[in-house]
CSV table of C-alpha atoms in Angstrom, one decimal:
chain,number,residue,atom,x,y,z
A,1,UNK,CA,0.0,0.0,0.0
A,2,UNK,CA,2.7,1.9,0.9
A,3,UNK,CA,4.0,1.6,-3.0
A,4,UNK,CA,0.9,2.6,-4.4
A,5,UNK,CA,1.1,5.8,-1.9
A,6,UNK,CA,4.2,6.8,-3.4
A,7,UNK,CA,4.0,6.0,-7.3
A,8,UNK,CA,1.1,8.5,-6.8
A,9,UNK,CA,2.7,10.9,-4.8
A,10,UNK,CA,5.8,10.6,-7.6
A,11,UNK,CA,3.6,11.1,-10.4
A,12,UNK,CA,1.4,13.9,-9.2
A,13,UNK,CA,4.8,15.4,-8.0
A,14,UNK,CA,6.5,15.3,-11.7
A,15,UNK,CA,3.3,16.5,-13.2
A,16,UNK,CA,3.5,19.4,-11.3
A,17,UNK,CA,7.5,19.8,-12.7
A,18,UNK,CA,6.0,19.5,-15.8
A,19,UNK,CA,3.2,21.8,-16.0
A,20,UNK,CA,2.9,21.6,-19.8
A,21,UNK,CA,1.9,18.3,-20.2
A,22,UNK,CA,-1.3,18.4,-17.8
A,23,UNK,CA,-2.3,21.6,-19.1
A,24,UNK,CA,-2.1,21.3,-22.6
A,25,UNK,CA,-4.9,18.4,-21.8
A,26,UNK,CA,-7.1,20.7,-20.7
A,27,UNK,CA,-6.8,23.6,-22.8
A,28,UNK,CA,-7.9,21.2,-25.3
A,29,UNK,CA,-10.7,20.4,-23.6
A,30,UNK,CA,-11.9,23.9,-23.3
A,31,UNK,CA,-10.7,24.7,-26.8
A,32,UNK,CA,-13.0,21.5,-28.5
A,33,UNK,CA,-15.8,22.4,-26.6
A,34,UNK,CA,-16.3,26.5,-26.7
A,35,UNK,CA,-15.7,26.0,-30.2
A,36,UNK,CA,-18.8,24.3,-31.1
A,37,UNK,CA,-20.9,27.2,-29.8
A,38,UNK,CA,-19.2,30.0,-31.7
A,39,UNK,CA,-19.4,27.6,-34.5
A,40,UNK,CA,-23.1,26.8,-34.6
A,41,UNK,CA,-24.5,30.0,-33.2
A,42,UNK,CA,-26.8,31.6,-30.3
A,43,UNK,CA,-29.8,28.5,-31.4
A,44,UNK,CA,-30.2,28.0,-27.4
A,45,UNK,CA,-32.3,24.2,-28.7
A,46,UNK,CA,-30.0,23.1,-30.8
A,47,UNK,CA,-26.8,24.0,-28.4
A,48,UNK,CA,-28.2,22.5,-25.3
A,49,UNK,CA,-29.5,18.9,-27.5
A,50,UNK,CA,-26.2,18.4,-28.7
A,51,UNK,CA,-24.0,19.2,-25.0
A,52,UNK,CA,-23.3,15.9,-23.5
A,53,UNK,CA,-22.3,14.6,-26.9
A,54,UNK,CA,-19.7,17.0,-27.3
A,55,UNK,CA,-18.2,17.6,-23.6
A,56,UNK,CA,-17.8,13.7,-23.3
A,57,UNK,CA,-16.6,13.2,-27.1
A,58,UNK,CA,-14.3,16.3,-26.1
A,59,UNK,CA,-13.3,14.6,-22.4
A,60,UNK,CA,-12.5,11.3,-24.3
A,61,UNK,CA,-10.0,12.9,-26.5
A,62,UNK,CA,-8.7,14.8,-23.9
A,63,UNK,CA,-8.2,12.0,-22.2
A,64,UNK,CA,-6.7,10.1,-25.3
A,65,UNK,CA,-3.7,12.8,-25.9
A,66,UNK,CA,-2.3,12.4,-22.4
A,67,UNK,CA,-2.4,8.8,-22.3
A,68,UNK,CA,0.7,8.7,-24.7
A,69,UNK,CA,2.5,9.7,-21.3
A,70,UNK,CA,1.3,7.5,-18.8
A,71,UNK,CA,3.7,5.1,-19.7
A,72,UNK,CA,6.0,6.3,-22.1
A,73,UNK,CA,8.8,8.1,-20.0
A,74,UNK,CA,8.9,5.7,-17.5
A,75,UNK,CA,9.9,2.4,-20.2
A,76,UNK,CA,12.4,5.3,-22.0
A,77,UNK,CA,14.2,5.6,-18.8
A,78,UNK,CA,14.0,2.3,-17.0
A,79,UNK,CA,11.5,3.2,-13.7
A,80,UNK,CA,8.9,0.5,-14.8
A,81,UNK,CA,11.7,-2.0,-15.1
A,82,UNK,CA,12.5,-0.8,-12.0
A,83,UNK,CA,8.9,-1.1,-10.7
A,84,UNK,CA,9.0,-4.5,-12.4
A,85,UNK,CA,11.6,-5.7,-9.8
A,86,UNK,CA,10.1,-4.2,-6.8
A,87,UNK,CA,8.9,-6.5,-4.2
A,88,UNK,CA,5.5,-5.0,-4.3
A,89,UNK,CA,3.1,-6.4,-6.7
A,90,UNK,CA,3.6,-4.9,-10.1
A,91,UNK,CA,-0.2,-4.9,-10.7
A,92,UNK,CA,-0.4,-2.7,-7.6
A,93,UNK,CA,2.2,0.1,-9.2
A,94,UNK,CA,0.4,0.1,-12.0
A,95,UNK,CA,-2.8,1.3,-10.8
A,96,UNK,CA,-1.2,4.1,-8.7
A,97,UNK,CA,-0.2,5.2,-11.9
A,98,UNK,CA,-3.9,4.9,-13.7
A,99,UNK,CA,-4.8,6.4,-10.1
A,100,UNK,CA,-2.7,9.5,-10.6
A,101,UNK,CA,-3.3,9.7,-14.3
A,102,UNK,CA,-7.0,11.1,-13.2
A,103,UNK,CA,-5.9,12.7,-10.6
A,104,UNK,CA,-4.0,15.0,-13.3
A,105,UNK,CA,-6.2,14.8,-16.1
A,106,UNK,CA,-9.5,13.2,-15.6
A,107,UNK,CA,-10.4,15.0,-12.4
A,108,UNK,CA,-9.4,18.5,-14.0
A,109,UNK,CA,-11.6,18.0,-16.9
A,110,UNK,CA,-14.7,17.2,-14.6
A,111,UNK,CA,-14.7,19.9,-12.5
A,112,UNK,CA,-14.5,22.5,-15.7
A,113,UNK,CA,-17.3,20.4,-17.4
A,114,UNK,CA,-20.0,22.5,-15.2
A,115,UNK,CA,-18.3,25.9,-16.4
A,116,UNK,CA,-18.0,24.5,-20.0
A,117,UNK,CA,-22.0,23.1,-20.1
A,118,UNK,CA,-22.8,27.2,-19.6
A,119,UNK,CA,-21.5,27.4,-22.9
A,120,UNK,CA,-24.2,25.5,-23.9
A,121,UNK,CA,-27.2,26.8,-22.1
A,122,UNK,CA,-27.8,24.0,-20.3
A,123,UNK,CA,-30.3,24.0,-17.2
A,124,UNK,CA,-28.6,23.4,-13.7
A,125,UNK,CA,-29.9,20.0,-13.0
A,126,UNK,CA,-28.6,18.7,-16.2
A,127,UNK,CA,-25.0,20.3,-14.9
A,128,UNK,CA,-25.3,18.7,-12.3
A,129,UNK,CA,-25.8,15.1,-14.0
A,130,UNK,CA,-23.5,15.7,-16.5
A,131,UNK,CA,-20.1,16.4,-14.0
A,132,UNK,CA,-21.6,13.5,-11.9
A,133,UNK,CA,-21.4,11.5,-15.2
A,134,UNK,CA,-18.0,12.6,-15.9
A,135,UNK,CA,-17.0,12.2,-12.6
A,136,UNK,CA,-18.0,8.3,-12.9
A,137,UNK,CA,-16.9,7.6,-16.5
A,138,UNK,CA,-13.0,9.5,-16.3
A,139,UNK,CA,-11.9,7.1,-14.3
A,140,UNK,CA,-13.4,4.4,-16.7
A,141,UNK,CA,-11.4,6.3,-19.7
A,142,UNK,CA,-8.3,6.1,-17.7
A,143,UNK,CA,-8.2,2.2,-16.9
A,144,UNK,CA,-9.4,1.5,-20.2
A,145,UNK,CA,-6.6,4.2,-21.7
A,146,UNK,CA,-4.1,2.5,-19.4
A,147,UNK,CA,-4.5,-0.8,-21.7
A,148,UNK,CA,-4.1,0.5,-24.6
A,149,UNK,CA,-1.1,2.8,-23.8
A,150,UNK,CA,0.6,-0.9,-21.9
A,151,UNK,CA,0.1,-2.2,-25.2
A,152,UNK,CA,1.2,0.3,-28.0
A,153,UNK,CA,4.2,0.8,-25.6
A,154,UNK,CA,7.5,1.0,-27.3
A,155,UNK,CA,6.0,0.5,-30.7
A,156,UNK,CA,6.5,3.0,-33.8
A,157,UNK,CA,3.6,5.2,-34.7
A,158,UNK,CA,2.1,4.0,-31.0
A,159,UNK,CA,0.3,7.2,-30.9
A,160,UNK,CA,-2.2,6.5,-34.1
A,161,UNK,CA,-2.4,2.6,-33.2
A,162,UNK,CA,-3.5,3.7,-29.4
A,163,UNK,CA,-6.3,5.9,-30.8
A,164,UNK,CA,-7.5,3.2,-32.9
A,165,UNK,CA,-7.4,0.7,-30.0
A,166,UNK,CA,-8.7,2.6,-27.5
A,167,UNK,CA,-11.5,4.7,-29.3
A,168,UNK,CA,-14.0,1.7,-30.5
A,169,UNK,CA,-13.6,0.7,-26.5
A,170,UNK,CA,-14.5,4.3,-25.3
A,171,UNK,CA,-17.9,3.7,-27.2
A,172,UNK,CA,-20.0,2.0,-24.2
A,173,UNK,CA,-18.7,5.0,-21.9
A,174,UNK,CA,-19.5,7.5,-24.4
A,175,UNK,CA,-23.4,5.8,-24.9
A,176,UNK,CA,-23.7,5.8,-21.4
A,177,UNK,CA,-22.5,8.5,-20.5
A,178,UNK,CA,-23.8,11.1,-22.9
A,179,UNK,CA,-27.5,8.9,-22.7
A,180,UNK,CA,-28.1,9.4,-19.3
A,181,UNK,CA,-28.0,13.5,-19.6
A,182,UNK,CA,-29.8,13.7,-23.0
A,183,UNK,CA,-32.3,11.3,-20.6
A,184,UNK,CA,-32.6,13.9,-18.5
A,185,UNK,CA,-32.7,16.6,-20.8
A,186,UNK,CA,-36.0,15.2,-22.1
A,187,UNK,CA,-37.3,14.0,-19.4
A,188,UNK,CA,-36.4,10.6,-18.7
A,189,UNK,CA,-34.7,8.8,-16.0
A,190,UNK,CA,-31.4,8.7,-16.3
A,191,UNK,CA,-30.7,6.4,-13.1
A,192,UNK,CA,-30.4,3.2,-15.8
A,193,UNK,CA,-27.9,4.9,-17.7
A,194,UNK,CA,-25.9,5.7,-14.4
A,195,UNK,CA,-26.3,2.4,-13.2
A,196,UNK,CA,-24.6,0.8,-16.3
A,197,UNK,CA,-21.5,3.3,-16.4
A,198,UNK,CA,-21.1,2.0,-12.7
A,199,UNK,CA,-20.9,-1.3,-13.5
A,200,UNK,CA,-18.6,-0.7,-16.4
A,201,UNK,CA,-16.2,1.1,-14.0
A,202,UNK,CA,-16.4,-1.5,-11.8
A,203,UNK,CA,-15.8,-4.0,-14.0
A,204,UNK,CA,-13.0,-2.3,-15.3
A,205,UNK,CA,-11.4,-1.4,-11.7
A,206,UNK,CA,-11.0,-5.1,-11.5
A,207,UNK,CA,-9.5,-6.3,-14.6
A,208,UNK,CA,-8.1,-2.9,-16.5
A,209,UNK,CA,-5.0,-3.0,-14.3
A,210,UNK,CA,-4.6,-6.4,-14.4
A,211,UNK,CA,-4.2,-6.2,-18.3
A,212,UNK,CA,-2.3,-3.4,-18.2
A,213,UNK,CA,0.2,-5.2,-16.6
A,214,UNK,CA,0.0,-8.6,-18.4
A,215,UNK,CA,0.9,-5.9,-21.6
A,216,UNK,CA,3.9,-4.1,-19.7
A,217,UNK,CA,5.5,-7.2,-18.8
A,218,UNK,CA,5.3,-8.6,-22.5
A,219,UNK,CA,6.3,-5.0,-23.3
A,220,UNK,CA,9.7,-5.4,-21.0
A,221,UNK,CA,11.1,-8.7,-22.0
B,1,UNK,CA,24.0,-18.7,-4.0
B,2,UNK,CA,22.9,-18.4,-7.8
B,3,UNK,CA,23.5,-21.0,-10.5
B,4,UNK,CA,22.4,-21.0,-14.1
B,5,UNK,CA,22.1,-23.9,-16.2
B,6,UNK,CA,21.8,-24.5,-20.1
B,7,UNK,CA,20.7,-20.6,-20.2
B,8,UNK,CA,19.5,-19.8,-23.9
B,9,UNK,CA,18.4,-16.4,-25.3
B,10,UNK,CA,17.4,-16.1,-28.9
B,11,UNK,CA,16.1,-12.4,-30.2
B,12,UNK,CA,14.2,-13.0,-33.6
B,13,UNK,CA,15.3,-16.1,-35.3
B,14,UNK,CA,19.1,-15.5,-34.0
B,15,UNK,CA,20.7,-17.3,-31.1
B,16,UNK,CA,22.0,-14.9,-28.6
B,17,UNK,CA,23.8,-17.2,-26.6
B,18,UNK,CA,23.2,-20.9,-25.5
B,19,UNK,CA,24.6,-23.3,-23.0
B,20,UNK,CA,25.5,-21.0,-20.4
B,21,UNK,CA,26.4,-22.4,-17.3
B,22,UNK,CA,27.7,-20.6,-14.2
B,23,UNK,CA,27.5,-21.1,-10.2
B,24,UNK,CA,28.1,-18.0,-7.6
B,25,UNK,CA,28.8,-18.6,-3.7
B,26,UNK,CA,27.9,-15.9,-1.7
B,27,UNK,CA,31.1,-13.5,-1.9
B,28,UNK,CA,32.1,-14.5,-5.7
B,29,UNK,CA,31.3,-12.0,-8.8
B,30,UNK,CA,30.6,-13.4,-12.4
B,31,UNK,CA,32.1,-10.7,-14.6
B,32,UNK,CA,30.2,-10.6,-18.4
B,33,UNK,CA,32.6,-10.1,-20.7
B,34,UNK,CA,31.5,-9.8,-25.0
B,35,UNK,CA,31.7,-7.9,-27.7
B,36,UNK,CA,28.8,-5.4,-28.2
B,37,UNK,CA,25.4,-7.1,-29.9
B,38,UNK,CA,26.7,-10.5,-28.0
B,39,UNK,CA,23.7,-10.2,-25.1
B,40,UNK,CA,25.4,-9.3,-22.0
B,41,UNK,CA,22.7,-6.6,-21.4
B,42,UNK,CA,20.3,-9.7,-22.4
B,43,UNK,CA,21.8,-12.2,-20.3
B,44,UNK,CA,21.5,-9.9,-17.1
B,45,UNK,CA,18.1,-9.1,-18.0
B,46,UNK,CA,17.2,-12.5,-17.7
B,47,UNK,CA,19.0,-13.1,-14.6
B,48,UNK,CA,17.2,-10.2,-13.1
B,49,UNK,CA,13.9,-12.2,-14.4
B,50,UNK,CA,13.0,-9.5,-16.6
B,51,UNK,CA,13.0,-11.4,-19.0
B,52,UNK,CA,12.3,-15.8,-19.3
B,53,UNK,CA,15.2,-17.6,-21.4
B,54,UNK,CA,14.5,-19.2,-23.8
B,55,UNK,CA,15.8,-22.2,-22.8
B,56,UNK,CA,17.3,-23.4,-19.2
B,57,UNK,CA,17.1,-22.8,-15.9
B,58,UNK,CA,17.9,-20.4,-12.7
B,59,UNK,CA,17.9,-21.4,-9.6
B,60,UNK,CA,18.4,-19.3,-6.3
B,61,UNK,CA,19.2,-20.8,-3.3
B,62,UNK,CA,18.4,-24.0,-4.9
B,63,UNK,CA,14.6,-23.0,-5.8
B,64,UNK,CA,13.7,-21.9,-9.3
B,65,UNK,CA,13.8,-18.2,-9.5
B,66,UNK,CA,9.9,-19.0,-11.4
B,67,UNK,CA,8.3,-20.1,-8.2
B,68,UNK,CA,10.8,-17.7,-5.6
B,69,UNK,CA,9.1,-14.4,-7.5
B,70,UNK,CA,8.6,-11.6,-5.4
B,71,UNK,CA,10.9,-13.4,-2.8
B,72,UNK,CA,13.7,-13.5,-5.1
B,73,UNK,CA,12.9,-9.9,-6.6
B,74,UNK,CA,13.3,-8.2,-3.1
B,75,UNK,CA,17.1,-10.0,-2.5
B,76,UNK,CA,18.1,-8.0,-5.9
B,77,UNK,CA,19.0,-4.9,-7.1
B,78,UNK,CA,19.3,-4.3,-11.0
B,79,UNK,CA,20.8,-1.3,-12.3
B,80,UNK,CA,20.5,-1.2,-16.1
B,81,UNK,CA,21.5,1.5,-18.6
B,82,UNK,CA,18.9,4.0,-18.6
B,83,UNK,CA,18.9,3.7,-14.8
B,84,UNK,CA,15.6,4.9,-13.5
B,85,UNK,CA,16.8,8.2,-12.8
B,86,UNK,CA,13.8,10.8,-13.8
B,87,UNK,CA,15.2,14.4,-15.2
B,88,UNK,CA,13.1,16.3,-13.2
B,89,UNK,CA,13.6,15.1,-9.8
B,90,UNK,CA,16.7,15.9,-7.4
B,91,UNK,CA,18.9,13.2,-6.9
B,92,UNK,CA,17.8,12.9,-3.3
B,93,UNK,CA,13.9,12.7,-4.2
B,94,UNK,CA,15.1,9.9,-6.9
B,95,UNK,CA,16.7,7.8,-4.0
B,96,UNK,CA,14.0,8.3,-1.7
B,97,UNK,CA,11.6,7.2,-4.3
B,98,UNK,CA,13.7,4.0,-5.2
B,99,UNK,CA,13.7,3.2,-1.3
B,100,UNK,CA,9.6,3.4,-1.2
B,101,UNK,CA,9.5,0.8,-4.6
B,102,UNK,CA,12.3,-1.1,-2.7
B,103,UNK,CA,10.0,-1.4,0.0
B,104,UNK,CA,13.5,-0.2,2.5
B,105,UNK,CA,12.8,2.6,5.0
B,106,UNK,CA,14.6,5.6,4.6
B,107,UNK,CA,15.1,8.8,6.1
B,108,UNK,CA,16.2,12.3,4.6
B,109,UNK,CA,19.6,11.8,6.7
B,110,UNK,CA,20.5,8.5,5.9
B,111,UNK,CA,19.9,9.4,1.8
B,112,UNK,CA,21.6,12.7,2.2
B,113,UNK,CA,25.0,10.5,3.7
B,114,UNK,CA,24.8,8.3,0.8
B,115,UNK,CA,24.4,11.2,-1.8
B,116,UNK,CA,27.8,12.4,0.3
B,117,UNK,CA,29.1,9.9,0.1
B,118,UNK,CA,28.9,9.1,-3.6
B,119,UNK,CA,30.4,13.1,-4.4
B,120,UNK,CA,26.7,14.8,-4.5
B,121,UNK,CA,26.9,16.9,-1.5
B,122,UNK,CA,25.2,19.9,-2.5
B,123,UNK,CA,23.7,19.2,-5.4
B,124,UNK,CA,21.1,16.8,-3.3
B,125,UNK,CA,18.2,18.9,-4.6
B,126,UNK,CA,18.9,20.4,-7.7
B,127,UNK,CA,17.0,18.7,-10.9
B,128,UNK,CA,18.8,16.2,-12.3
B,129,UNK,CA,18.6,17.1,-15.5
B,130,UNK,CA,21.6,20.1,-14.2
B,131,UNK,CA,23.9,17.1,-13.6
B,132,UNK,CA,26.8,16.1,-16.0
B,133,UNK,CA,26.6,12.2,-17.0
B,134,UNK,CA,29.0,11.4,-14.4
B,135,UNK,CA,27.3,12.9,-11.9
B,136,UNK,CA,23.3,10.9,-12.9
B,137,UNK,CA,25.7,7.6,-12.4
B,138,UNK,CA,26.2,8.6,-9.3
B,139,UNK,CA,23.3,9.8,-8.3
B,140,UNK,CA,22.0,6.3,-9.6
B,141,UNK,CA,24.3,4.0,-7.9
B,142,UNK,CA,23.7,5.6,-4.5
B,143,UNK,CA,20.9,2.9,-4.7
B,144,UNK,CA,23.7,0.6,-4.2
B,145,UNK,CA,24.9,2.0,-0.5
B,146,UNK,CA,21.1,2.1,0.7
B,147,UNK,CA,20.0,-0.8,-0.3
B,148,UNK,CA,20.4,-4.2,1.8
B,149,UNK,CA,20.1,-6.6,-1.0
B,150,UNK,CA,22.4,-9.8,-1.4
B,151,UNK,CA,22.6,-10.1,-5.6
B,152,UNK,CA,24.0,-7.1,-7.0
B,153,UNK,CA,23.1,-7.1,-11.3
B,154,UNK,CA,25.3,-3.9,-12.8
B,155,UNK,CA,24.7,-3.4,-16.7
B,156,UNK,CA,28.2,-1.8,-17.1
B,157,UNK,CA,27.9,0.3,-13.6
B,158,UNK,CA,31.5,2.3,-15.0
B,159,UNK,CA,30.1,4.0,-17.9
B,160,UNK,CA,30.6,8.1,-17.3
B,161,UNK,CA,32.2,7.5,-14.1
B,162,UNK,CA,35.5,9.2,-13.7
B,163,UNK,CA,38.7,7.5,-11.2
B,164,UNK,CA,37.8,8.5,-8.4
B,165,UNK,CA,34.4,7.4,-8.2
B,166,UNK,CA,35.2,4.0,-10.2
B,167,UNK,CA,37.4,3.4,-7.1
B,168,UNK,CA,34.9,4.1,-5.3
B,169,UNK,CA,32.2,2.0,-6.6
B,170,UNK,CA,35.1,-1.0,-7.0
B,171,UNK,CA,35.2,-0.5,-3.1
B,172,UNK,CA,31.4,-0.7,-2.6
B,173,UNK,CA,31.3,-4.0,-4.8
B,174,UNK,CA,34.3,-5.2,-2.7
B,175,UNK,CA,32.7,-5.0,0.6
B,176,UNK,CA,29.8,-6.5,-0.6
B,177,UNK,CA,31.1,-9.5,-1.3
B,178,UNK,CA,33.1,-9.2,1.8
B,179,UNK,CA,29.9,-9.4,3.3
B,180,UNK,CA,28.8,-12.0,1.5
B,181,UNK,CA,27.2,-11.2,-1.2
B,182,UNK,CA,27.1,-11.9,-5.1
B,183,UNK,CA,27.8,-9.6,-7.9
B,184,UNK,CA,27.0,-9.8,-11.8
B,185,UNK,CA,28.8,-7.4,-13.7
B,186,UNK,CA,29.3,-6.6,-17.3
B,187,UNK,CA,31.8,-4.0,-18.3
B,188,UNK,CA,34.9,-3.7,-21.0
B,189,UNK,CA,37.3,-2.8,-17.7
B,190,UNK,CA,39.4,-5.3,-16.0
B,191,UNK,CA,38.2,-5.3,-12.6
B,192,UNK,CA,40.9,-6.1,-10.2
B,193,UNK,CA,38.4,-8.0,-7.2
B,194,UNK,CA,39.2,-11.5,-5.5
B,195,UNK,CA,37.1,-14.3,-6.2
B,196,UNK,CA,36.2,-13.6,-9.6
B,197,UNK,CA,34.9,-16.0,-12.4
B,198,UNK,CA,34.4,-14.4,-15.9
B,199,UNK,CA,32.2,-15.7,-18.8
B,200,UNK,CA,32.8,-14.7,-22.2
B,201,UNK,CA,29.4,-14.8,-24.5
């Protein structure tokens, strides 16, 4: 446990000695999103109908362009070996990585969504649901991420073959995710849609970090 | 006590090395000699169990290095080239973060003496990225004086180091053994150490 504390406290640590890289995530993020509004025009309906579509197509790309870093620098300069060979289980080190991934990018981009759903006109309760959303299905983009980036690792052009890996996977989060606001938006319940993106994060709590590691360790032989 | 038996590596469709046999006592060093390409970094990779052979067997202690795990990964420290040494981090942080994935408790003090002791005094918290070449190998093998481990695996541990601190580290490996313990070294110097065997791939 003690491990885990510190691969976190070591990678929230070096994100904050390299500013750059956590903010150019969310810049993006902002960027994507306010420039659908300007883009499409003061047609309040339209804007507020098409919302969660865009803030969680925009978080899942924001998400995408900082997962080239989870694991990159750290097989270019021997820590995961490193990690490899400590006597804490590897699977362990790996999640404190996925853990502090959010912590630096997923967890940013949720609490701007509220802000960034202004843009967009929408009502306050359907704020509300769409940051709670986020706030369930980061995390889910980050494990998921995390496999993709174990497995791409080292490879040329790793960046094109982890979008096209990790996208198509992104899709149930993005259904879910997006569904249960529009849900809400006209009317419906949303607690089914909710429900779902739980159980997908819980599922992949269990067995994203697991794979991740199975994919590092082929990665370092 | 390590011993290797009918180790095999084959990258691609071309044989590394085969056949390699070799037994360490505690307080004997294997030195790894070849020429560059011949798998030395390979070989210690594998006996690190980085990496499986592709053939053969090791055994530590008389148990299979396959079933010890994370028993036999916390008796060994493996310094490779790129040496886990982040930029952006002081050379104390680096050691105190090695110590936490080492699972060996640490204080500021006891880091700072090793950084001393290995010529960094003063430079303990700036970035590492400030540091000459020399100077990251040190900062790198301080892992060696804090940490208690019994097989010592060094992917050519003299690279960048100038005399004094190659006498230095020759010292460090010396009273290791002394203590009983095993080194695996590759490097293109003759090393000038008791109780040495050397394998040529």
């Amino acid at each position: 446990m003690n491990a885990l504390l510190s691969v976190i406290r070591r990678d929230l640590l070096l994100a904050l000695r390299r500013k750059g890289d956590a903010l150019t995530v969310l810049f993006f993020f902002v960027i994507v999103t306010s420039l659908f509004p300007l883009g499409i025009g003061p047609e309040a309906n339209l804007l507020r109908k098409i919302a969660p579509g865009i803030l969680w197509v925009a978080a899942l790309l924001a998400t995408m362009l900082g997962l080239g870093r989870l694991f990159a620098p750290d097989h270019a300069d021997g820590t995961l070996e490193q990690m490899a060979l400590s006597p804490s289980p590897f699977g362990l080190l790996v999640m404190g990585k996925i853990i502090a991934h959010w912590l630096t990018t997923g967890m940013p981009l949720v609490a701007l969504a509220p802000f960034l759903g202004l843009l967009f006109d929408l009502p306050a309760d359907a704020l509300f649901l769409l940051t709670l959303t986020l706030l369930i299905g980061t995390p889910l983009l980050s494990l998921i991420g995390a496999i993709g980036a174990a497995l791409t690792l080292g490879l040329r052009g790793g960046g094109v073959l982890l979008s096209l890996l990790v996208l198509p996977l992104y899709v149930p989060a993005l259904i879910f995710g997006a569904g249960a606001v529009e849900a809400q938006i006209v009317g419906l319940d949303a607690s089914g849609h909710l429900s779902l993106l739980a159980a997908l994060l819980a599922l992949a709590v269990f067995f994203a970090p697991w794979a991740a590691t199975v994919a590092l360790r082929i990665a370092l032989e | 006590m390590l011993t290797a038996h009918d180790l095999a590596c084959v990258r691609g469709d071309r044989t590394l090395f085969s056949g390699i046999e070799f037994s360490l006592a505690p307080g004997e060093w294997l030195h790894v000699q070849g020429e560059n390409g011949a798998g030395k970094t390979s070989l210690l990779r594998i006996l690190a169990s980085l990496s499986p052979p592709a053939a053969g067997e090791i055994r530590w202690h008389g148990r299979s290095i396959r079933e010890l795990g994370a028993d036999y990964r916390a008796q060994l420290i493996f310094l490779g080239h790129h040496g886990a040494v982040k930029e952006e981090f002081s050379p104390l942080e680096n050691l105190l973060f090695a110590a936490h994935l080492d699972e060996v408790p640490l204080c500021r003090q006891e880091a700072q003496a090793a950084l001393a002791a290995f010529g960094l005094r003063g430079r303990e918290d700036l970035p590492v990225r400030f540091l000459s070449a020399g100077q990251k190998r040190r900062a790198l093998l301080a892992r060696l004086a804090v940490r208690r481990a019994c097989l010592w695996i060094l992917d050519e541990p003299f690279t960048a180091l100038d005399v004094k601190a190659v006498a230095m580290l020759s010292a460090l490996i010396e009273r290791h053994l002394a203590q009983g313990g095993i080194v695996v070294l590759t490097s293109h110097q003759s090393m000038p150490l008791p109780k040495g065997k050397a394998l040529s791939l």
